[in-house]
Structure formats: C-alpha cells, structure tokens
XYZ file of C-alpha atoms in Angstrom:
169
model
C 0.000 0.000 0.000
C 2.901 2.398 0.544
C 1.794 5.971 1.207
C -1.714 5.694 -0.222
C -3.395 5.251 3.193
C -1.834 8.493 4.464
C -2.694 10.305 1.237
C -6.295 9.090 1.330
C -6.771 9.796 5.061
C -5.160 13.236 5.096
C -7.362 16.305 5.288
C -6.710 19.919 6.251
C -7.104 20.106 10.026
C -8.192 23.424 11.461
C -9.049 22.316 15.001
C -6.259 21.039 17.222
C -6.125 19.762 20.797
C -4.045 21.821 23.199
C -1.192 19.333 23.566
C 2.485 19.590 22.622
C 3.946 17.461 19.862
C 5.973 14.389 20.735
C 9.621 15.404 20.080
C 10.476 12.116 18.322
C 7.471 12.400 16.016
C 8.301 16.039 15.286
C 11.869 15.024 14.488
C 10.621 12.477 11.924
C 8.298 15.067 10.381
C 11.186 17.507 9.989
C 13.432 14.756 8.624
C 10.852 14.056 5.908
C 11.107 17.682 4.823
C 14.891 17.652 4.943
C 14.964 14.620 2.639
C 12.640 16.109 0.006
C 13.909 16.584 -3.551
C 14.902 20.006 -4.838
C 16.065 21.489 -8.132
C 19.751 20.643 -8.638
C 19.747 19.342 -5.046
C 20.118 22.918 -3.801
C 18.012 22.190 -0.700
C 17.084 25.883 -0.442
C 15.228 25.636 2.841
C 15.283 26.365 6.503
C 12.484 25.194 8.760
C 11.748 27.167 11.895
C 9.584 25.329 14.432
C 7.347 27.599 16.485
C 5.838 25.909 19.536
C 5.880 28.806 22.000
C 2.220 29.818 22.580
C 2.992 33.554 22.637
C 4.873 33.405 19.344
C 2.196 31.179 17.751
C -0.353 33.807 18.757
C 1.663 36.522 17.006
C 2.104 34.321 13.925
C -1.659 33.712 13.943
C -2.205 37.478 13.860
C 0.237 37.771 10.949
C -1.796 35.024 9.259
C -4.884 37.243 9.397
C -6.244 35.640 12.553
C -6.266 32.022 11.408
C -7.051 30.293 14.709
C -5.548 26.923 13.733
C -2.138 28.591 13.511
C -2.449 29.609 17.166
C -3.946 26.291 18.306
C -1.563 23.879 16.552
C 0.987 21.998 18.622
C 3.629 23.577 16.409
C 3.870 25.682 13.297
C 6.682 24.853 10.904
C 7.703 28.003 9.048
C 9.227 26.986 5.712
C 11.687 29.540 4.383
C 13.757 29.658 1.223
C 17.438 30.492 1.488
C 17.906 30.790 -2.282
C 15.360 32.697 -4.322
C 17.733 33.515 -7.187
C 17.846 30.146 -8.950
C 15.648 30.193 -12.047
C 14.929 26.908 -13.807
C 15.479 26.612 -17.589
C 11.715 27.070 -18.107
C 11.979 30.559 -16.602
C 10.273 29.775 -13.291
C 11.904 30.269 -9.894
C 12.656 26.925 -8.256
C 12.167 27.833 -4.605
C 8.331 27.759 -4.428
C 8.313 24.280 -5.959
C 11.177 23.040 -3.780
C 9.546 24.304 -0.583
C 6.214 22.790 -1.634
C 7.875 19.379 -2.019
C 9.409 19.641 1.459
C 6.192 20.783 3.140
C 4.194 18.084 1.331
C 6.600 15.430 2.603
C 6.249 16.800 6.156
C 2.461 16.891 5.828
C 2.355 13.209 4.844
C 4.764 12.230 7.618
C 2.585 14.128 10.101
C -0.376 12.032 8.959
C 1.686 8.859 9.357
C 2.590 9.969 12.902
C -1.109 10.369 13.734
C -1.126 14.166 13.599
C -3.213 16.508 11.522
C -1.839 19.411 9.558
C -2.857 22.389 7.490
C -0.752 24.278 4.976
C -0.849 28.024 5.578
C -0.113 30.320 2.647
C -2.134 33.380 3.626
C 0.026 35.591 5.859
C 1.854 38.891 5.923
C 5.418 37.884 5.135
C 6.964 41.072 6.491
C 5.186 40.583 9.828
C 6.376 36.971 10.064
C 9.935 38.168 9.350
C 9.708 40.682 12.172
C 8.127 38.273 14.675
C 10.741 35.581 14.063
C 13.669 37.982 13.463
C 14.430 36.272 10.161
C 17.084 37.648 7.841
C 15.396 39.522 5.008
C 17.396 37.463 2.506
C 15.024 34.605 3.381
C 11.537 34.261 1.933
C 8.757 32.803 4.052
C 7.073 30.584 1.458
C 4.488 28.784 3.571
C 3.832 27.374 7.000
C 2.549 24.025 8.218
C 0.336 23.912 11.297
C 0.728 20.486 12.943
C -0.982 18.975 15.946
C -3.286 16.432 17.464
C -6.607 16.474 15.613
C -9.650 17.796 17.443
C -12.162 17.273 14.652
C -13.650 14.456 12.640
C -12.201 13.818 9.186
C -13.813 15.803 6.410
C -12.967 14.543 2.973
C -13.818 16.360 -0.196
C -14.614 14.561 -3.409
C -11.839 14.148 -5.913
C -12.319 14.152 -9.644
C -12.316 10.689 -11.217
C -9.061 9.522 -12.793
C -10.626 9.750 -16.253
C -10.856 13.530 -15.801
C -7.321 14.131 -14.610
C -5.078 11.445 -16.121
C -4.138 10.839 -19.756
C -1.475 8.657 -21.320
C 0.636 9.619 -24.318
C -1.797 12.211 -25.705
C -4.473 14.630 -24.552
C-alpha cells in the first residue's frame, strides 16, 4: 500500500487539541522535509519550528487571525534560502522546492497520527519581524501540525478519467 493510506486519510485540520507534539514524532516530520527533492539538489530551505504559545499567537495574527495557527501543537515556518535560482523554463525553483518539502512533512505528520494544514495566507513582512528572520530569506508557507480535534472531512476528488491521460491529450 505504501503511502496511499496516508494520502487518502489526510485532510486539512483546522481544530487542534491543546497538547504539545511528541519530540520524536516532530523530528521524523522535519526529517521528511529535509529529505525532500529540490532542483539541482540545492536544498534551499530552513524550517523554523514555532511551539511557544505567545509566538504562535503573534504568527496567527500575521496570518490574518487564522485560529488553527495559534492552536496547533507547532507551526513549521518553511523559508527559502535561495530565491535567485531560475529553472530553464523561466520559473523560480524555490516555491516548488519548498512545496515538495512541506508536502513530505504533511504526509509524515499524517503517518505519525497528527493533523496538519498548509498556511499560505500571511503577511510575510510581519512573520519576518516576529521571528527575526534575515530579510534574505523568503517565508514561502507554514505548516500547522498537531493532534486532531475534529472528525475527518474529505472532499470529493475528480475521477481519474478527468485528470489522467497517457501519451496524448
């Protein structure tokens, strides 16, 4: 079965229990992100784990009041250390690279029994100030992780016939 159970069971969790993350489980989640692929193996990331309630509250405010950011056991702030690399197709690599890493962490969180929610709506400048990040870094996204305090809600997915083709359109 591989990863399919985690992929099928995963949903965006926006209600977390007020409990800290198990350090060993968190370590495995972060390791999954560290091992993610990146363009030319540049590994252009730094992950800042925020588990201090006061700082999570400030980050929640910078994320336009998203409560799940404040309530999560931890928020993993995914930053890019290299925004200059442009792929041959003309696109910057860092948003794709960071997305791979956060996706890997999201699936590992599910495997560890935690819920997660990707956070992309936030004021980057405010997050920089709160976390005293160097301005050479870009905050690409965050991952709220914690013990689920809600029942799974799964949305329908399009059938394979609508999204997969072989050899021609």
